Tab-separated table of N, CA and C and ligand atoms in Angstrom:
chain	number	residue	atom	x	y	z
A	23	UNK	N	29.052	34.882	26.733
A	23	UNK	CA	28.400	36.091	27.295
A	23	UNK	C	28.970	36.389	28.680
A	24	UNK	N	29.573	37.538	28.842
A	24	UNK	CA	30.132	37.907	30.152
A	24	UNK	C	29.039	38.516	31.028
A	25	UNK	N	29.316	38.608	32.324
A	25	UNK	CA	28.364	39.259	33.230
A	25	UNK	C	28.117	40.696	32.767
A	26	UNK	N	29.175	41.357	32.335
A	26	UNK	CA	29.045	42.763	31.915
A	26	UNK	C	28.110	42.870	30.697
A	27	UNK	N	28.261	41.947	29.771
A	27	UNK	CA	27.375	41.963	28.592
A	27	UNK	C	25.920	41.706	28.988
A	28	UNK	N	25.731	40.797	29.965
A	28	UNK	CA	24.367	40.506	30.421
A	28	UNK	C	23.765	41.735	31.114
A	29	UNK	N	24.592	42.435	31.863
A	29	UNK	CA	24.126	43.676	32.513
A	29	UNK	C	23.721	44.699	31.443
A	30	UNK	N	24.492	44.791	30.387
A	30	UNK	CA	24.142	45.730	29.298
A	30	UNK	C	22.779	45.380	28.695
A	31	UNK	N	22.532	44.082	28.526
A	31	UNK	CA	21.221	43.638	27.994
A	31	UNK	C	20.096	44.024	28.957
A	32	UNK	N	20.370	43.925	30.253
A	32	UNK	CA	19.355	44.306	31.241
A	32	UNK	C	19.061	45.805	31.136
A	33	UNK	N	20.093	46.596	30.955
A	33	UNK	CA	19.873	48.047	30.788
A	33	UNK	C	19.075	48.336	29.514
A	34	UNK	N	19.331	47.596	28.458
A	34	UNK	CA	18.552	47.797	27.215
A	34	UNK	C	17.076	47.489	27.483
A	35	UNK	N	16.817	46.406	28.211
A	35	UNK	CA	15.431	46.020	28.510
A	35	UNK	C	14.750	47.047	29.399
A	36	UNK	N	15.525	47.656	30.289
A	36	UNK	CA	14.955	48.655	31.207
A	36	UNK	C	14.333	49.826	30.445
A	37	UNK	N	14.822	50.080	29.251
A	37	UNK	CA	14.272	51.170	28.426
A	37	UNK	C	12.781	50.965	28.139
A	38	UNK	N	12.340	49.710	28.164
A	38	UNK	CA	10.944	49.404	27.833
A	38	UNK	C	10.044	49.345	29.070
A	39	UNK	N	10.598	49.610	30.242
A	39	UNK	CA	9.802	49.518	31.471
A	39	UNK	C	8.531	50.359	31.334
A	40	UNK	N	7.422	49.767	31.770
A	40	UNK	CA	6.136	50.468	31.733
A	40	UNK	C	5.783	50.777	33.186
A	41	UNK	N	6.078	51.996	33.603
A	41	UNK	CA	5.984	52.335	35.027
A	41	UNK	C	5.270	53.674	35.254
A	42	UNK	N	4.026	53.794	34.792
A	42	UNK	CA	3.352	55.077	34.945
A	42	UNK	C	3.088	55.446	36.405
A	43	UNK	N	3.106	54.476	37.325
A	43	UNK	CA	2.740	54.748	38.727
A	43	UNK	C	3.968	55.005	39.594
A	44	UNK	N	4.970	54.154	39.517
A	44	UNK	CA	6.146	54.346	40.385
A	44	UNK	C	7.274	55.122	39.696
A	45	UNK	N	7.307	55.077	38.392
A	45	UNK	CA	8.446	55.634	37.624
A	45	UNK	C	9.766	54.957	38.027
A	46	UNK	N	9.660	53.802	38.647
A	46	UNK	CA	10.851	53.040	39.068
A	46	UNK	C	11.076	51.956	38.019
A	47	UNK	N	12.068	52.157	37.195
A	47	UNK	CA	12.279	51.265	36.051
A	47	UNK	C	13.271	50.159	36.390
A	48	UNK	N	12.924	48.958	35.993
A	48	UNK	CA	13.782	47.797	36.255
A	48	UNK	C	13.959	47.020	34.957
A	49	UNK	N	15.158	46.500	34.765
A	49	UNK	CA	15.437	45.642	33.614
A	49	UNK	C	16.114	44.370	34.073
A	50	UNK	N	15.860	43.293	33.361
A	50	UNK	CA	16.494	42.016	33.690
A	50	UNK	C	16.927	41.325	32.401
A	51	UNK	N	17.983	40.547	32.509
A	51	UNK	CA	18.437	39.741	31.367
A	51	UNK	C	18.804	38.369	31.904
A	52	UNK	N	18.183	37.362	31.320
A	52	UNK	CA	18.316	35.977	31.777
A	52	UNK	C	19.106	35.195	30.733
A	53	UNK	N	20.178	34.552	31.191
A	53	UNK	CA	21.015	33.756	30.284
A	53	UNK	C	20.664	32.279	30.445
A	54	UNK	N	20.338	31.622	29.342
A	54	UNK	CA	20.012	30.194	29.412
A	54	UNK	C	21.285	29.375	29.227
A	55	UNK	N	21.199	28.117	29.643
A	55	UNK	CA	22.350	27.224	29.489
A	55	UNK	C	22.719	27.093	28.014
A	56	UNK	N	21.715	27.194	27.160
A	56	UNK	CA	21.956	27.062	25.718
A	56	UNK	C	22.556	28.331	25.115
A	57	UNK	N	22.699	29.377	25.945
A	57	UNK	CA	23.370	30.594	25.480
A	57	UNK	C	22.454	31.702	24.993
A	58	UNK	N	21.140	31.466	25.108
A	58	UNK	CA	20.214	32.531	24.687
A	58	UNK	C	19.976	33.517	25.837
A	59	UNK	N	19.590	34.727	25.470
A	59	UNK	CA	19.270	35.740	26.479
A	59	UNK	C	17.811	36.148	26.316
A	60	UNK	N	17.078	36.110	27.428
A	60	UNK	CA	15.703	36.606	27.467
A	60	UNK	C	15.694	37.828	28.375
A	61	UNK	N	15.169	38.917	27.867
A	61	UNK	CA	15.156	40.138	28.663
A	61	UNK	C	13.744	40.411	29.173
A	62	UNK	N	13.666	41.286	30.173
A	62	UNK	CA	12.362	41.679	30.701
A	62	UNK	C	12.431	43.028	31.374
A	63	UNK	N	11.283	43.665	31.444
A	63	UNK	CA	11.157	44.921	32.183
A	63	UNK	C	9.957	44.789	33.112
A	64	UNK	N	9.825	45.728	34.056
A	64	UNK	CA	8.624	45.703	34.889
A	64	UNK	C	7.461	46.332	34.130
A	65	UNK	N	6.288	45.791	34.415
A	65	UNK	CA	5.061	46.233	33.751
A	65	UNK	C	4.044	46.534	34.850
A	66	UNK	N	3.716	47.806	35.027
A	66	UNK	CA	2.797	48.197	36.096
A	66	UNK	C	1.371	48.346	35.563
A	67	UNK	N	0.439	47.905	36.402
A	67	UNK	CA	-0.971	47.906	36.064
A	67	UNK	C	-1.698	48.738	37.133
A	68	UNK	N	-2.726	49.474	36.743
A	68	UNK	CA	-3.404	50.374	37.678
A	68	UNK	C	-3.882	49.641	38.925
A	69	UNK	N	-4.320	48.417	38.774
A	69	UNK	CA	-4.590	47.568	39.931
A	69	UNK	C	-3.230	46.972	40.296
A	70	UNK	N	-2.518	47.626	41.233
A	70	UNK	CA	-1.064	47.441	41.355
A	70	UNK	C	-0.603	46.013	41.600
A	71	UNK	N	-1.498	45.203	42.193
A	71	UNK	CA	-1.135	43.813	42.444
A	71	UNK	C	-0.930	43.017	41.167
A	72	UNK	N	-1.395	43.549	40.073
A	72	UNK	CA	-1.232	42.864	38.784
A	72	UNK	C	0.110	43.192	38.136
A	73	UNK	N	0.892	44.021	38.794
A	73	UNK	CA	2.217	44.409	38.257
A	73	UNK	C	3.133	43.197	38.142
A	74	UNK	N	3.935	43.195	37.091
A	74	UNK	CA	4.920	42.125	36.924
A	74	UNK	C	6.331	42.708	36.981
A	75	UNK	N	7.177	42.092	37.787
A	75	UNK	CA	8.566	42.556	37.898
A	75	UNK	C	9.366	42.158	36.659
A	76	UNK	N	10.473	42.858	36.465
A	76	UNK	CA	11.339	42.613	35.313
A	76	UNK	C	11.876	41.179	35.284
A	77	UNK	N	12.279	40.693	36.438
A	77	UNK	CA	12.867	39.348	36.497
A	77	UNK	C	11.848	38.302	36.048
A	78	UNK	N	10.622	38.450	36.558
A	78	UNK	CA	9.597	37.473	36.194
A	78	UNK	C	9.194	37.605	34.736
A	79	UNK	N	9.198	38.812	34.231
A	79	UNK	CA	8.913	38.964	32.803
A	79	UNK	C	9.926	38.165	31.987
A	80	UNK	N	11.205	38.303	32.329
A	80	UNK	CA	12.261	37.595	31.581
A	80	UNK	C	12.110	36.078	31.727
A	81	UNK	N	11.871	35.621	32.948
A	81	UNK	CA	11.773	34.172	33.178
A	81	UNK	C	10.541	33.599	32.483
A	82	UNK	N	9.431	34.302	32.567
A	82	UNK	CA	8.202	33.776	31.951
A	82	UNK	C	8.315	33.787	30.427
A	83	UNK	N	9.022	34.757	29.893
A	83	UNK	CA	9.265	34.745	28.446
A	83	UNK	C	10.058	33.494	28.064
A	84	UNK	N	11.094	33.200	28.850
A	84	UNK	CA	11.930	32.035	28.541
A	84	UNK	C	11.138	30.737	28.669
A	85	UNK	N	10.402	30.614	29.762
A	85	UNK	CA	9.601	29.399	29.976
A	85	UNK	C	8.638	29.198	28.814
A	86	UNK	N	8.029	30.293	28.401
A	86	UNK	CA	7.005	30.179	27.353
A	86	UNK	C	7.600	29.859	25.996
A	87	UNK	N	8.932	29.912	25.913
A	87	UNK	CA	9.579	29.509	24.663
A	87	UNK	C	10.371	28.210	24.828
A	88	UNK	N	10.082	27.512	25.920
A	88	UNK	CA	10.654	26.175	26.088
A	88	UNK	C	12.028	26.133	26.736
A	89	UNK	N	12.514	27.280	27.239
A	89	UNK	CA	13.847	27.328	27.870
A	89	UNK	C	13.666	27.368	29.379
A	90	UNK	N	14.187	26.349	30.065
A	90	UNK	CA	14.011	26.344	31.518
A	90	UNK	C	15.284	26.046	32.300
A	91	UNK	N	16.426	26.080	31.646
A	91	UNK	CA	17.692	25.900	32.360
A	91	UNK	C	18.503	27.179	32.206
A	92	UNK	N	18.778	27.803	33.349
A	92	UNK	CA	19.406	29.125	33.339
A	92	UNK	C	20.733	29.125	34.086
A	93	UNK	N	21.635	29.963	33.624
A	93	UNK	CA	22.928	30.074	34.318
A	93	UNK	C	23.071	31.399	35.059
A	94	UNK	N	22.391	32.441	34.577
A	94	UNK	CA	22.564	33.745	35.238
A	94	UNK	C	21.384	34.657	34.933
A	95	UNK	N	21.144	35.593	35.849
A	95	UNK	CA	20.158	36.652	35.591
A	95	UNK	C	20.742	37.959	36.123
A	96	UNK	N	20.692	38.992	35.301
A	96	UNK	CA	21.182	40.313	35.716
A	96	UNK	C	19.986	41.216	35.961
A	97	UNK	N	20.098	42.038	36.999
A	97	UNK	CA	19.010	42.944	37.376
A	97	UNK	C	19.577	44.351	37.549
A	98	UNK	N	18.943	45.309	36.883
A	98	UNK	CA	19.353	46.718	37.013
A	98	UNK	C	18.097	47.568	37.210
A	99	UNK	N	18.287	48.782	37.663
A	99	UNK	CA	17.134	49.668	37.820
A	99	UNK	C	17.547	51.116	37.632
A	100	UNK	N	16.531	51.978	37.696
A	100	UNK	CA	16.786	53.406	37.550
A	100	UNK	C	17.204	54.049	38.875
A	101	UNK	N	17.240	53.261	39.922
A	101	UNK	CA	17.658	53.782	41.229
A	101	UNK	C	19.153	54.082	41.235
A	102	UNK	N	19.563	54.931	42.163
A	102	UNK	CA	21.007	55.186	42.286
A	102	UNK	C	21.682	54.065	43.079
A	103	UNK	N	20.874	53.194	43.660
A	103	UNK	CA	21.402	52.073	44.448
A	103	UNK	C	21.179	50.752	43.718
A	104	UNK	N	21.782	49.700	44.219
A	104	UNK	CA	21.487	48.366	43.694
A	104	UNK	C	20.014	48.054	43.954
A	105	UNK	N	19.405	47.311	43.040
A	105	UNK	CA	18.043	46.813	43.256
A	105	UNK	C	18.102	45.290	43.313
A	106	UNK	N	17.729	44.757	44.442
A	106	UNK	CA	17.745	43.307	44.638
A	106	UNK	C	16.378	42.730	44.287
A	107	UNK	N	16.345	41.515	43.781
A	107	UNK	CA	15.055	40.906	43.431
A	107	UNK	C	14.103	40.873	44.629
A	108	UNK	N	12.843	41.157	44.370
A	108	UNK	CA	11.839	41.124	45.439
A	108	UNK	C	11.588	39.675	45.864
A	109	UNK	N	10.827	39.527	46.927
A	109	UNK	CA	10.570	38.189	47.466
A	109	UNK	C	9.898	37.252	46.475
A	110	UNK	N	8.928	37.793	45.749
A	110	UNK	CA	8.217	36.934	44.788
A	110	UNK	C	9.193	36.475	43.700
A	111	UNK	N	10.033	37.379	43.228
A	111	UNK	CA	10.993	36.997	42.180
A	111	UNK	C	12.021	36.001	42.704
A	112	UNK	N	12.410	36.133	43.955
A	112	UNK	CA	13.345	35.154	44.542
A	112	UNK	C	12.702	33.762	44.527
A	113	UNK	N	11.428	33.714	44.859
A	113	UNK	CA	10.723	32.429	44.852
A	113	UNK	C	10.646	31.864	43.435
A	114	UNK	N	10.451	32.722	42.468
A	114	UNK	CA	10.386	32.253	41.071
A	114	UNK	C	11.771	31.780	40.611
A	115	UNK	N	12.803	32.507	41.003
A	115	UNK	CA	14.163	32.097	40.604
A	115	UNK	C	14.506	30.728	41.187
A	116	UNK	N	14.210	30.515	42.467
A	116	UNK	CA	14.601	29.241	43.092
A	116	UNK	C	13.837	28.065	42.489
A	117	UNK	N	12.696	28.337	41.906
A	117	UNK	CA	11.936	27.291	41.217
A	117	UNK	C	12.793	26.624	40.138
A	118	UNK	N	13.707	27.402	39.573
A	118	UNK	CA	14.474	26.905	38.420
A	118	UNK	C	15.924	26.596	38.751
A	119	UNK	N	16.220	26.488	40.036
A	119	UNK	CA	17.531	25.989	40.404
A	119	UNK	C	18.312	26.918	41.306
A	120	UNK	N	19.273	26.321	41.993
A	120	UNK	CA	20.041	27.074	42.992
A	120	UNK	C	21.419	27.474	42.488
A	121	UNK	N	21.714	27.128	41.258
A	121	UNK	CA	23.045	27.428	40.724
A	121	UNK	C	23.103	28.726	39.925
A	122	UNK	N	21.965	29.322	39.716
A	122	UNK	CA	21.895	30.527	38.884
A	122	UNK	C	22.666	31.673	39.552
A	123	UNK	N	23.524	32.325	38.780
A	123	UNK	CA	24.197	33.523	39.284
A	123	UNK	C	23.235	34.692	39.169
A	124	UNK	N	23.026	35.366	40.279
A	124	UNK	CA	22.118	36.531	40.309
A	124	UNK	C	22.999	37.772	40.393
A	125	UNK	N	23.016	38.503	39.295
A	125	UNK	CA	23.913	39.656	39.176
A	125	UNK	C	23.101	40.918	39.429
A	126	UNK	N	23.437	41.599	40.484
A	126	UNK	CA	22.750	42.843	40.845
A	126	UNK	C	23.704	43.968	40.478
A	127	UNK	N	23.283	44.814	39.543
A	127	UNK	CA	24.246	45.765	38.980
A	127	UNK	C	23.790	47.206	39.069
A	128	UNK	N	24.780	48.066	39.122
A	128	UNK	CA	24.549	49.514	39.041
A	128	UNK	C	25.687	50.068	38.207
A	129	UNK	N	25.364	50.529	37.025
A	129	UNK	CA	26.380	50.988	36.066
A	129	UNK	C	27.399	49.861	35.843
A	130	UNK	N	28.673	50.107	36.123
A	130	UNK	CA	29.662	49.058	35.855
A	130	UNK	C	30.056	48.294	37.111
A	131	UNK	N	29.314	48.553	38.172
A	131	UNK	CA	29.574	47.889	39.438
A	131	UNK	C	28.539	46.765	39.591
A	132	UNK	N	28.970	45.599	40.023
A	132	UNK	CA	27.963	44.560	40.252
A	132	UNK	C	28.377	43.612	41.367
A	133	UNK	N	27.342	42.966	41.924
A	133	UNK	CA	27.537	41.934	42.939
A	133	UNK	C	26.885	40.662	42.413
A	134	UNK	N	27.424	39.513	42.783
A	134	UNK	CA	26.870	38.244	42.303
A	134	UNK	C	26.478	37.378	43.506
A	135	UNK	N	25.265	36.866	43.462
A	135	UNK	CA	24.741	36.033	44.546
A	135	UNK	C	24.203	34.723	43.998
A	136	UNK	N	24.099	33.737	44.860
A	136	UNK	CA	23.307	32.536	44.598
A	136	UNK	C	21.996	32.691	45.381
A	137	UNK	N	20.977	32.000	44.913
A	137	UNK	CA	19.662	32.189	45.514
A	137	UNK	C	19.636	31.783	46.994
A	138	UNK	N	20.481	30.843	47.403
A	138	UNK	CA	20.495	30.457	48.823
A	138	UNK	C	20.903	31.621	49.725
A	139	UNK	N	21.657	32.562	49.157
A	139	UNK	CA	22.046	33.733	49.955
A	139	UNK	C	20.881	34.723	50.084
A	140	UNK	N	20.067	34.799	49.035
A	140	UNK	CA	18.973	35.777	49.020
A	140	UNK	C	17.667	35.205	49.564
A	141	UNK	N	17.549	33.884	49.494
A	141	UNK	CA	16.320	33.219	49.961
A	141	UNK	C	16.697	31.929	50.689
A	142	UNK	N	17.257	32.091	51.913
A	142	UNK	CA	17.663	30.883	52.648
A	142	UNK	C	16.457	30.060	53.077
A	143	UNK	N	16.700	28.787	53.276
A	143	UNK	CA	15.634	27.868	53.730
A	143	UNK	C	14.407	27.961	52.831
A	144	UNK	N	14.630	27.954	51.543
A	144	UNK	CA	13.518	28.150	50.614
A	144	UNK	C	12.589	26.932	50.572
A	145	UNK	N	11.399	27.214	50.167
A	145	UNK	CA	10.381	26.172	49.964
A	145	UNK	C	10.311	25.908	48.472
A	146	UNK	N	10.583	24.659	48.075
A	146	UNK	CA	10.597	24.342	46.641
A	146	UNK	C	9.818	23.053	46.381
A	147	UNK	N	9.846	22.652	45.137
A	147	UNK	CA	9.093	21.473	44.726
A	147	UNK	C	9.438	20.222	45.499
A	148	UNK	N	10.700	20.101	45.925
A	148	UNK	CA	11.072	18.864	46.650
A	148	UNK	C	10.408	18.797	48.021
A	149	UNK	N	9.900	19.940	48.497
A	149	UNK	CA	9.205	19.949	49.788
A	149	UNK	C	7.756	19.495	49.657
A	150	UNK	N	7.285	19.384	48.430
A	150	UNK	CA	5.905	18.945	48.220
A	150	UNK	C	5.947	17.466	47.858
A	151	UNK	N	5.651	16.644	48.820
A	151	UNK	CA	5.750	15.210	48.548
A	151	UNK	C	4.370	14.571	48.684
B	7	THU	N1	10.352	45.682	40.707
B	7	THU	C1	10.939	44.832	39.812
B	7	THU	O1	10.693	44.901	38.604
B	7	THU	N2	11.787	43.898	40.298
B	7	THU	C2	12.114	43.761	41.610
B	7	THU	O2	12.741	42.791	41.985
B	7	THU	C3	11.732	44.819	42.560
B	7	THU	C4	10.561	45.626	42.140
B	7	THU	C5	9.417	46.696	40.197
B	7	THU	C6	7.967	46.434	40.504
B	7	THU	C7	7.385	47.823	40.408
B	7	THU	O3	7.044	48.086	39.059
B	7	THU	C8	8.525	48.739	40.797
B	7	THU	O4	9.701	47.951	40.743
B	7	THU	C9	8.398	49.345	42.173
B	7	THU	O5	8.130	48.375	43.114
């Protein structure tokens, strides 16, 4: 699975975004070490704090099916600009490792980051002793 193919999967997932309040659609595609892809979209709830981002939808789907080792996650949105994972999603991503390639894409253009670049000095499980 190439980064470009993963970005395409994220765009497919974005079609399912449930965004009656913001109309800001986001899609994510998570690649597991075993080669499976879990996709997600954002899901908005009238009590807005209950909203779930696309990245977390994809990760929670994977976790709930027993997959917890990831190599990459692609994120796309309906914006004309790149959409970077929000703070909560960065915290969720770092929970599952620092080697994951985070692909932020817009059409055929993309940037790739590691979580240490997006969430430096993170607080993780090893800090809880
Ligand atoms: N959103 C995501 O799905 N992922 C992000 O990383 C940034 C924000 C969603 C949440 C909400 O439905 C909409 O974008 C506007 O904040």
